mmCIF file with all atom_site columns, C-alpha atoms and ligand atoms in Angstrom:
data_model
loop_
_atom_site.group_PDB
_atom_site.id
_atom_site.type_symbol
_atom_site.label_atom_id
_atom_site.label_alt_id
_atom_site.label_comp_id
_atom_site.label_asym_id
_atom_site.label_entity_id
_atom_site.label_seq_id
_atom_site.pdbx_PDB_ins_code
_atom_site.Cartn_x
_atom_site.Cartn_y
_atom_site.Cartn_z
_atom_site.occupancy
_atom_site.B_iso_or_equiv
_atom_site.pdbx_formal_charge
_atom_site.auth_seq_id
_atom_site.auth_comp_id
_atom_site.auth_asym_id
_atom_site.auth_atom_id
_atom_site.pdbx_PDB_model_num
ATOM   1   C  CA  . UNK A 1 1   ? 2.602   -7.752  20.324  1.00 0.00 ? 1   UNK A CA  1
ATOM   2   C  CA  . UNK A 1 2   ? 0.672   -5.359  17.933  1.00 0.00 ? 2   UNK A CA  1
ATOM   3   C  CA  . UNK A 1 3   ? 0.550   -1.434  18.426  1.00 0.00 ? 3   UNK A CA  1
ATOM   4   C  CA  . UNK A 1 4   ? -2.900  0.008   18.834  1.00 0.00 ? 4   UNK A CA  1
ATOM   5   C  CA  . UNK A 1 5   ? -2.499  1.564   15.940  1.00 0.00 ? 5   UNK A CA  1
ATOM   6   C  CA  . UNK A 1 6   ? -1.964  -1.629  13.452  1.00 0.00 ? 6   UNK A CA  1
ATOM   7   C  CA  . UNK A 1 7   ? -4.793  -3.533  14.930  1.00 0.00 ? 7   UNK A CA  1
ATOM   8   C  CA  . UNK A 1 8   ? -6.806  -0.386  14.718  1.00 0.00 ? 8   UNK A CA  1
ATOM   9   C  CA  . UNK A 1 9   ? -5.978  -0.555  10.785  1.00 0.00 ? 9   UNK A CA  1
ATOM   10  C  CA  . UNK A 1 10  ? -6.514  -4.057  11.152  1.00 0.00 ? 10  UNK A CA  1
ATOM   11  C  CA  . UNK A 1 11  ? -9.868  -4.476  12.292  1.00 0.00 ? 11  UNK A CA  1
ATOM   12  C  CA  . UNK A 1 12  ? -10.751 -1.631  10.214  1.00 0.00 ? 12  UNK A CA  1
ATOM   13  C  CA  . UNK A 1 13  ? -9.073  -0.832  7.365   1.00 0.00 ? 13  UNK A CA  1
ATOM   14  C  CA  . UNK A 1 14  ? -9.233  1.933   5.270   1.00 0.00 ? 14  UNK A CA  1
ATOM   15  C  CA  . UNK A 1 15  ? -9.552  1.823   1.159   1.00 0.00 ? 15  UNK A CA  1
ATOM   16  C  CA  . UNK A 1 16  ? -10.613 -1.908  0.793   1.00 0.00 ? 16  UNK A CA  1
ATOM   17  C  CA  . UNK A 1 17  ? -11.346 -2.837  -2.340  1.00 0.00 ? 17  UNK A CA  1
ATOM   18  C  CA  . UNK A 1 18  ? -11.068 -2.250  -6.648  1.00 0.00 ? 18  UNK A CA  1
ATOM   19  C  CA  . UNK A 1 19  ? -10.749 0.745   -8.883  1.00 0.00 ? 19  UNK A CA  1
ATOM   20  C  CA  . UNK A 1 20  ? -11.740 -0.743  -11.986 1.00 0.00 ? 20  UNK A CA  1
ATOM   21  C  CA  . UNK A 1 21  ? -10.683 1.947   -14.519 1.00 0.00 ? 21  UNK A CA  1
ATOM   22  C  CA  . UNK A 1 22  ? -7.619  2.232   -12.272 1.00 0.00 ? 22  UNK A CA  1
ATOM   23  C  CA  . UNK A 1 23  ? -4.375  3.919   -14.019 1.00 0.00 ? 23  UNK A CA  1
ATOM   24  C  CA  . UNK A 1 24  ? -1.984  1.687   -12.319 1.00 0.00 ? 24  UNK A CA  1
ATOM   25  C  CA  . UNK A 1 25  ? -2.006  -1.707  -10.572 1.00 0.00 ? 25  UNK A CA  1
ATOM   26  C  CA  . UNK A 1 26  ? 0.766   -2.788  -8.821  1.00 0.00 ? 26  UNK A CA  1
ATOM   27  C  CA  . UNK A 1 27  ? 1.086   -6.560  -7.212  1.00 0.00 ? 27  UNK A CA  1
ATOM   28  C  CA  . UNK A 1 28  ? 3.478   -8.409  -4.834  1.00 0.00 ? 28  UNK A CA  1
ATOM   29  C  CA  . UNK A 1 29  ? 3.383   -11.460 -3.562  1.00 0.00 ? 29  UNK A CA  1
ATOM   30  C  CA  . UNK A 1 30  ? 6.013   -13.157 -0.328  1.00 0.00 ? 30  UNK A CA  1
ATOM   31  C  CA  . UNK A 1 31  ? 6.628   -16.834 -1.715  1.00 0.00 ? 31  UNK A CA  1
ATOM   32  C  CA  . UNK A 1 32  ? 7.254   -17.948 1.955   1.00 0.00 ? 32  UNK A CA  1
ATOM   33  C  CA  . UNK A 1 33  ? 4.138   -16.767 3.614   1.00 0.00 ? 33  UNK A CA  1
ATOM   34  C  CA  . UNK A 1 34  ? 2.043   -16.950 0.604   1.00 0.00 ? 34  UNK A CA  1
ATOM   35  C  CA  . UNK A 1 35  ? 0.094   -13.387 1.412   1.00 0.00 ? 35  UNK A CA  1
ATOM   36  C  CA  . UNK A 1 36  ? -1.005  -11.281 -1.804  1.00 0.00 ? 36  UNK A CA  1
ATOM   37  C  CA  . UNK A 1 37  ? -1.238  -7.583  -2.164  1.00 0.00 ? 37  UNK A CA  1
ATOM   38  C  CA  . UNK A 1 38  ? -3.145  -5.397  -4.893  1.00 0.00 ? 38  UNK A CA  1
ATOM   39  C  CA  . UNK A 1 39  ? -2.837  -1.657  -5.167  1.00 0.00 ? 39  UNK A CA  1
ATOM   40  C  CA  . UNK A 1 40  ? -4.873  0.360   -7.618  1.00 0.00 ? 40  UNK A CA  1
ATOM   41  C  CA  . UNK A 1 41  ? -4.642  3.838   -8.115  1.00 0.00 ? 41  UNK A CA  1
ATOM   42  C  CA  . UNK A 1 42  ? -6.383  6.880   -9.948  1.00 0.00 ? 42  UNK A CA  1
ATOM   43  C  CA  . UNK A 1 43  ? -3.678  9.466   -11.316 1.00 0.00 ? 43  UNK A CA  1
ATOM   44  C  CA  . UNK A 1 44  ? -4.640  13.112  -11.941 1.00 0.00 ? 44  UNK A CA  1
ATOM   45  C  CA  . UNK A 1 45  ? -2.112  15.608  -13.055 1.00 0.00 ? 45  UNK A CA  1
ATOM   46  C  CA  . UNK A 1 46  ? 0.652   13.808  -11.242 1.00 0.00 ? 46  UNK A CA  1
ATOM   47  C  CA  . UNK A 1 47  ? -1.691  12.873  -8.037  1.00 0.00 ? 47  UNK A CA  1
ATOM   48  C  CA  . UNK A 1 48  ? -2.593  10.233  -6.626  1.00 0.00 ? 48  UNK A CA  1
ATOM   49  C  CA  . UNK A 1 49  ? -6.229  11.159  -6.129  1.00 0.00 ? 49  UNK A CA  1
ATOM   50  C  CA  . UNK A 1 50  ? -7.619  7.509   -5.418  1.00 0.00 ? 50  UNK A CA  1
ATOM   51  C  CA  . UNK A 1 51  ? -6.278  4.677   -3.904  1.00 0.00 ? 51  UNK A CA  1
ATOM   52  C  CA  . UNK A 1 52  ? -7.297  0.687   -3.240  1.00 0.00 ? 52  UNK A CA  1
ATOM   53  C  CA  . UNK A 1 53  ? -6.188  -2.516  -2.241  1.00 0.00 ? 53  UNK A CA  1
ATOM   54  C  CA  . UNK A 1 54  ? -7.253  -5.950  -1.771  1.00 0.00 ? 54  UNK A CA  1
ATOM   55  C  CA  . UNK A 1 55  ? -5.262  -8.011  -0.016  1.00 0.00 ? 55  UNK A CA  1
ATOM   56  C  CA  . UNK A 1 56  ? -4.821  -11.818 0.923   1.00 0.00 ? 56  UNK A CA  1
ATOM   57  C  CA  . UNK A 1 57  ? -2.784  -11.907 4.017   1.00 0.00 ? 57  UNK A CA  1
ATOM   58  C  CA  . UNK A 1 58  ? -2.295  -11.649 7.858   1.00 0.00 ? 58  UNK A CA  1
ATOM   59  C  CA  . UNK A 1 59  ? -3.184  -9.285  10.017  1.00 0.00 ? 59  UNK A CA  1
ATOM   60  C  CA  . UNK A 1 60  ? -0.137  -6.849  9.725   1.00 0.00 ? 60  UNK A CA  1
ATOM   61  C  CA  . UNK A 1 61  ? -0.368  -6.864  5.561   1.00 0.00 ? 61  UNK A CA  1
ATOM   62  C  CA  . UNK A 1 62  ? -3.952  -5.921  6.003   1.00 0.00 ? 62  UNK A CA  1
ATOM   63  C  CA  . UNK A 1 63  ? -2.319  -2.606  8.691   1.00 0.00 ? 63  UNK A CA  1
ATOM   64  C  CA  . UNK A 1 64  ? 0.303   -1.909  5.703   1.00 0.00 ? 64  UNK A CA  1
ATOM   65  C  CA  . UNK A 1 65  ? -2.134  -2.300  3.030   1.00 0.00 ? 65  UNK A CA  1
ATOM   66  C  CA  . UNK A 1 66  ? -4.487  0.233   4.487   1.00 0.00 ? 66  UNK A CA  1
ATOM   67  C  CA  . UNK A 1 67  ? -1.966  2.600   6.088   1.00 0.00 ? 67  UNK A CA  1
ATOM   68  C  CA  . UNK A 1 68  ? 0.249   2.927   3.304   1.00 0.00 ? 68  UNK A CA  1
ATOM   69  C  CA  . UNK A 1 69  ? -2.846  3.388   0.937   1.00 0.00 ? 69  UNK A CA  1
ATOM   70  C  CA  . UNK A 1 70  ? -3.669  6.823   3.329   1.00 0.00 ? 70  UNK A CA  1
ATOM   71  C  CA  . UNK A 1 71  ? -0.646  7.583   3.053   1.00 0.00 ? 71  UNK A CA  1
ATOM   72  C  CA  . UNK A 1 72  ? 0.184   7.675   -0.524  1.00 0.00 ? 72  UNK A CA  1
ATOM   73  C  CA  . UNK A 1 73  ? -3.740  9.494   -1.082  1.00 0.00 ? 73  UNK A CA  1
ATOM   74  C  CA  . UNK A 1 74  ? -2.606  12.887  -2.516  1.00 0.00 ? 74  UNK A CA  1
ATOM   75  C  CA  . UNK A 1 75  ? 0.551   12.487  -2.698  1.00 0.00 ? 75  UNK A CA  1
ATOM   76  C  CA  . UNK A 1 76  ? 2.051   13.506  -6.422  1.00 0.00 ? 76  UNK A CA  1
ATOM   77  C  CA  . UNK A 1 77  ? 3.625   10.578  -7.690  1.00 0.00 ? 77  UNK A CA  1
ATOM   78  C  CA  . UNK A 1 78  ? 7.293   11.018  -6.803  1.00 0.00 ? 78  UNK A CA  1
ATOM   79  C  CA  . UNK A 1 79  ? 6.664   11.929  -3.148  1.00 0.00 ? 79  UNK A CA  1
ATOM   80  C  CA  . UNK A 1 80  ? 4.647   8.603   -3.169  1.00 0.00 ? 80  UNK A CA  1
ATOM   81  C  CA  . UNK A 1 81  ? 7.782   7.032   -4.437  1.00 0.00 ? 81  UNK A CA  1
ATOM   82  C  CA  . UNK A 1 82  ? 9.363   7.908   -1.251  1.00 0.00 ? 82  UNK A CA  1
ATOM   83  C  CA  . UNK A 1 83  ? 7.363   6.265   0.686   1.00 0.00 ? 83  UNK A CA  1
ATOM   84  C  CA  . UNK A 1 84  ? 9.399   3.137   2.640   1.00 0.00 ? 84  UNK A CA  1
ATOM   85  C  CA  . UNK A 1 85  ? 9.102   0.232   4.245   1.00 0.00 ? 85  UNK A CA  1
ATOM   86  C  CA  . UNK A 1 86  ? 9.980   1.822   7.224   1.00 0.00 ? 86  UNK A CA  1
ATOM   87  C  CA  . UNK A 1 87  ? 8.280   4.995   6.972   1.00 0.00 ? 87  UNK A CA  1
ATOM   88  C  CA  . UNK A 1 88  ? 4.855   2.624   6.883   1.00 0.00 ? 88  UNK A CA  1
ATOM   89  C  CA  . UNK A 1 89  ? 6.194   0.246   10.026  1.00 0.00 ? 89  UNK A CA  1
ATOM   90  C  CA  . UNK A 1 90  ? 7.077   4.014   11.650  1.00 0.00 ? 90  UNK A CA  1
ATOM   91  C  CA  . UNK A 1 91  ? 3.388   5.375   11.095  1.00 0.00 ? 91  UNK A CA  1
ATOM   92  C  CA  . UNK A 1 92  ? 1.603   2.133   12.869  1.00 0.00 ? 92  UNK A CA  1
ATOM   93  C  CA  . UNK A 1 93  ? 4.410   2.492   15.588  1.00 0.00 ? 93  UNK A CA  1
ATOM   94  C  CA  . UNK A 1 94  ? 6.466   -0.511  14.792  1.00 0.00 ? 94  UNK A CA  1
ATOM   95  C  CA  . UNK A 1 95  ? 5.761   -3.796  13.763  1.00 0.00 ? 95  UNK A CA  1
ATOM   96  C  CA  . UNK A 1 96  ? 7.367   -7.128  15.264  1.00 0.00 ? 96  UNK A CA  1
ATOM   97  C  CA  . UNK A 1 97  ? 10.809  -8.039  13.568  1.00 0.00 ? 97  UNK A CA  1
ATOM   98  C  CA  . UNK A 1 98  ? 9.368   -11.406 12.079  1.00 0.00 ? 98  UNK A CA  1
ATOM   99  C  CA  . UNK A 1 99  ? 6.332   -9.091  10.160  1.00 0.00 ? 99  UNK A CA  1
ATOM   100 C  CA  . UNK A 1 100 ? 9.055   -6.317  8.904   1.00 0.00 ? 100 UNK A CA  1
ATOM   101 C  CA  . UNK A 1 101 ? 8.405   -8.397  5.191   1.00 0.00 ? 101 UNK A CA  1
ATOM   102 C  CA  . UNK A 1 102 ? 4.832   -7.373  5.319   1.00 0.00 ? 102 UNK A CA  1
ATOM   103 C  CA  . UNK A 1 103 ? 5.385   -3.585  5.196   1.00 0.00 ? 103 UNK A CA  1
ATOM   104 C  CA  . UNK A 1 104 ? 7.883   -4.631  2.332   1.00 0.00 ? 104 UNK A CA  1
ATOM   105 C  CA  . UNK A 1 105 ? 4.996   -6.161  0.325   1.00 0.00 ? 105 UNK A CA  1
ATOM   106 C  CA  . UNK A 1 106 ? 3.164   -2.762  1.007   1.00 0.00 ? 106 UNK A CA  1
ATOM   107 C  CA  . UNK A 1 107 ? 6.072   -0.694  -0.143  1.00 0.00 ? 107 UNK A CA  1
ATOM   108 C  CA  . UNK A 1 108 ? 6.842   -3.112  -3.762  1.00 0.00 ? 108 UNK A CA  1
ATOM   109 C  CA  . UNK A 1 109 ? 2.832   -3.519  -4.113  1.00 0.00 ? 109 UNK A CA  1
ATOM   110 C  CA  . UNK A 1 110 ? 3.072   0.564   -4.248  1.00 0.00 ? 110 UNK A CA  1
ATOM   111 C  CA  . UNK A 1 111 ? 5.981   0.755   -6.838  1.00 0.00 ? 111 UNK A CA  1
ATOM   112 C  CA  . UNK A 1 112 ? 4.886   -1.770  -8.721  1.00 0.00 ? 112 UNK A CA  1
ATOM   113 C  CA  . UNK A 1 113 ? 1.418   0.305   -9.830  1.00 0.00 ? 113 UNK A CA  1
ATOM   114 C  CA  . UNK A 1 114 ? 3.250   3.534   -10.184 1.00 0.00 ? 114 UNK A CA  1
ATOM   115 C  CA  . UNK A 1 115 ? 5.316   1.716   -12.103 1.00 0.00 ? 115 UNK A CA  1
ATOM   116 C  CA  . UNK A 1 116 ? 2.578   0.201   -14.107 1.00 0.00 ? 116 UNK A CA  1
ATOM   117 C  CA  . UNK A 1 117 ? 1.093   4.010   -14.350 1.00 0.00 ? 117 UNK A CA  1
ATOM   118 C  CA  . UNK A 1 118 ? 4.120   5.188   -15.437 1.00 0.00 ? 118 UNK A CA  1
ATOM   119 C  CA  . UNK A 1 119 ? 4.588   2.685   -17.955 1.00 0.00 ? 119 UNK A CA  1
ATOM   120 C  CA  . UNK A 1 120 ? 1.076   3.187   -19.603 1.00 0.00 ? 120 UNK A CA  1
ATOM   121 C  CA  . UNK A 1 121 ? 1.636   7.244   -20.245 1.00 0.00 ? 121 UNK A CA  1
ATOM   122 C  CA  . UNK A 1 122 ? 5.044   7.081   -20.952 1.00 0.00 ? 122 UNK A CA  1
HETATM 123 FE FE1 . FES B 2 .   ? 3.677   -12.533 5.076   1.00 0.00 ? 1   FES B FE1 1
HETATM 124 FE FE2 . FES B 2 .   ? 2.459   -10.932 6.683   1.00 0.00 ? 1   FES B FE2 1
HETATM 125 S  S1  . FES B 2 .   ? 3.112   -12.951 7.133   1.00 0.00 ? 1   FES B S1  1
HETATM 126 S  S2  . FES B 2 .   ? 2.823   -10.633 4.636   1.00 0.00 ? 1   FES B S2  1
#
């Protein structure tokens, strides 16, 4: 039911874990499921030069969380912004319909700490 690719993320995810001095944190939460995302990031002229998460959830929110954190790595800020739901599902070549809300949490879990970067150097 999985691709390779998300169990490979899976069972070994990239970017686990904290950046304490961290210049944004963005987190999301699915009421119905109950999983938990946190992304941290490390900004530097525009860049996202450092990027973590820790997240409570299944299987295919642990894929996002870790594909969509190697994803966003080096991006500048707005061409993180870009970065979808879809595009996430697309790179670990598809998730099953009922698990489409987990790439979501990715996606709003991203947002939400460039958000929170954006709202500390305004
Ligand atoms: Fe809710 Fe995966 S089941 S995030």
């Amino acid at each position: 039911m999985y691709s390779a690719k998300v169990m490979d993320h899976f069972t070994n995810p990239r970017n686990v874990g904290e950046i304490p001095d961290a210049d944004g944190v963005g987190t999301e939460g699915n009421p119905t499921c109950g999983d938990v995302m946190q992304i941290f990031i490390k900004v530097k002229d525009d860049r996202i030069v450092d990027i973590k998460f820790k997240t409570f959830g299944c299987g295919a929110a642990i894929a996002v969380s870790s594909m969509i954190t190697e994803m966003a790595k080096g991006k500048t800020i707005d061409e993180a912004l870009t970065i979808s739901k879809e595009s996430v599902a697309n790179e670990l070549e598809g998730l099953p319909p009922q698990k489409m809300h987990c790439s979501n949490l990715g996606a709003d879990a991203l947002k939400k700490a460039i958000e929170d970067y954006r709202s500390r150097n305004k």
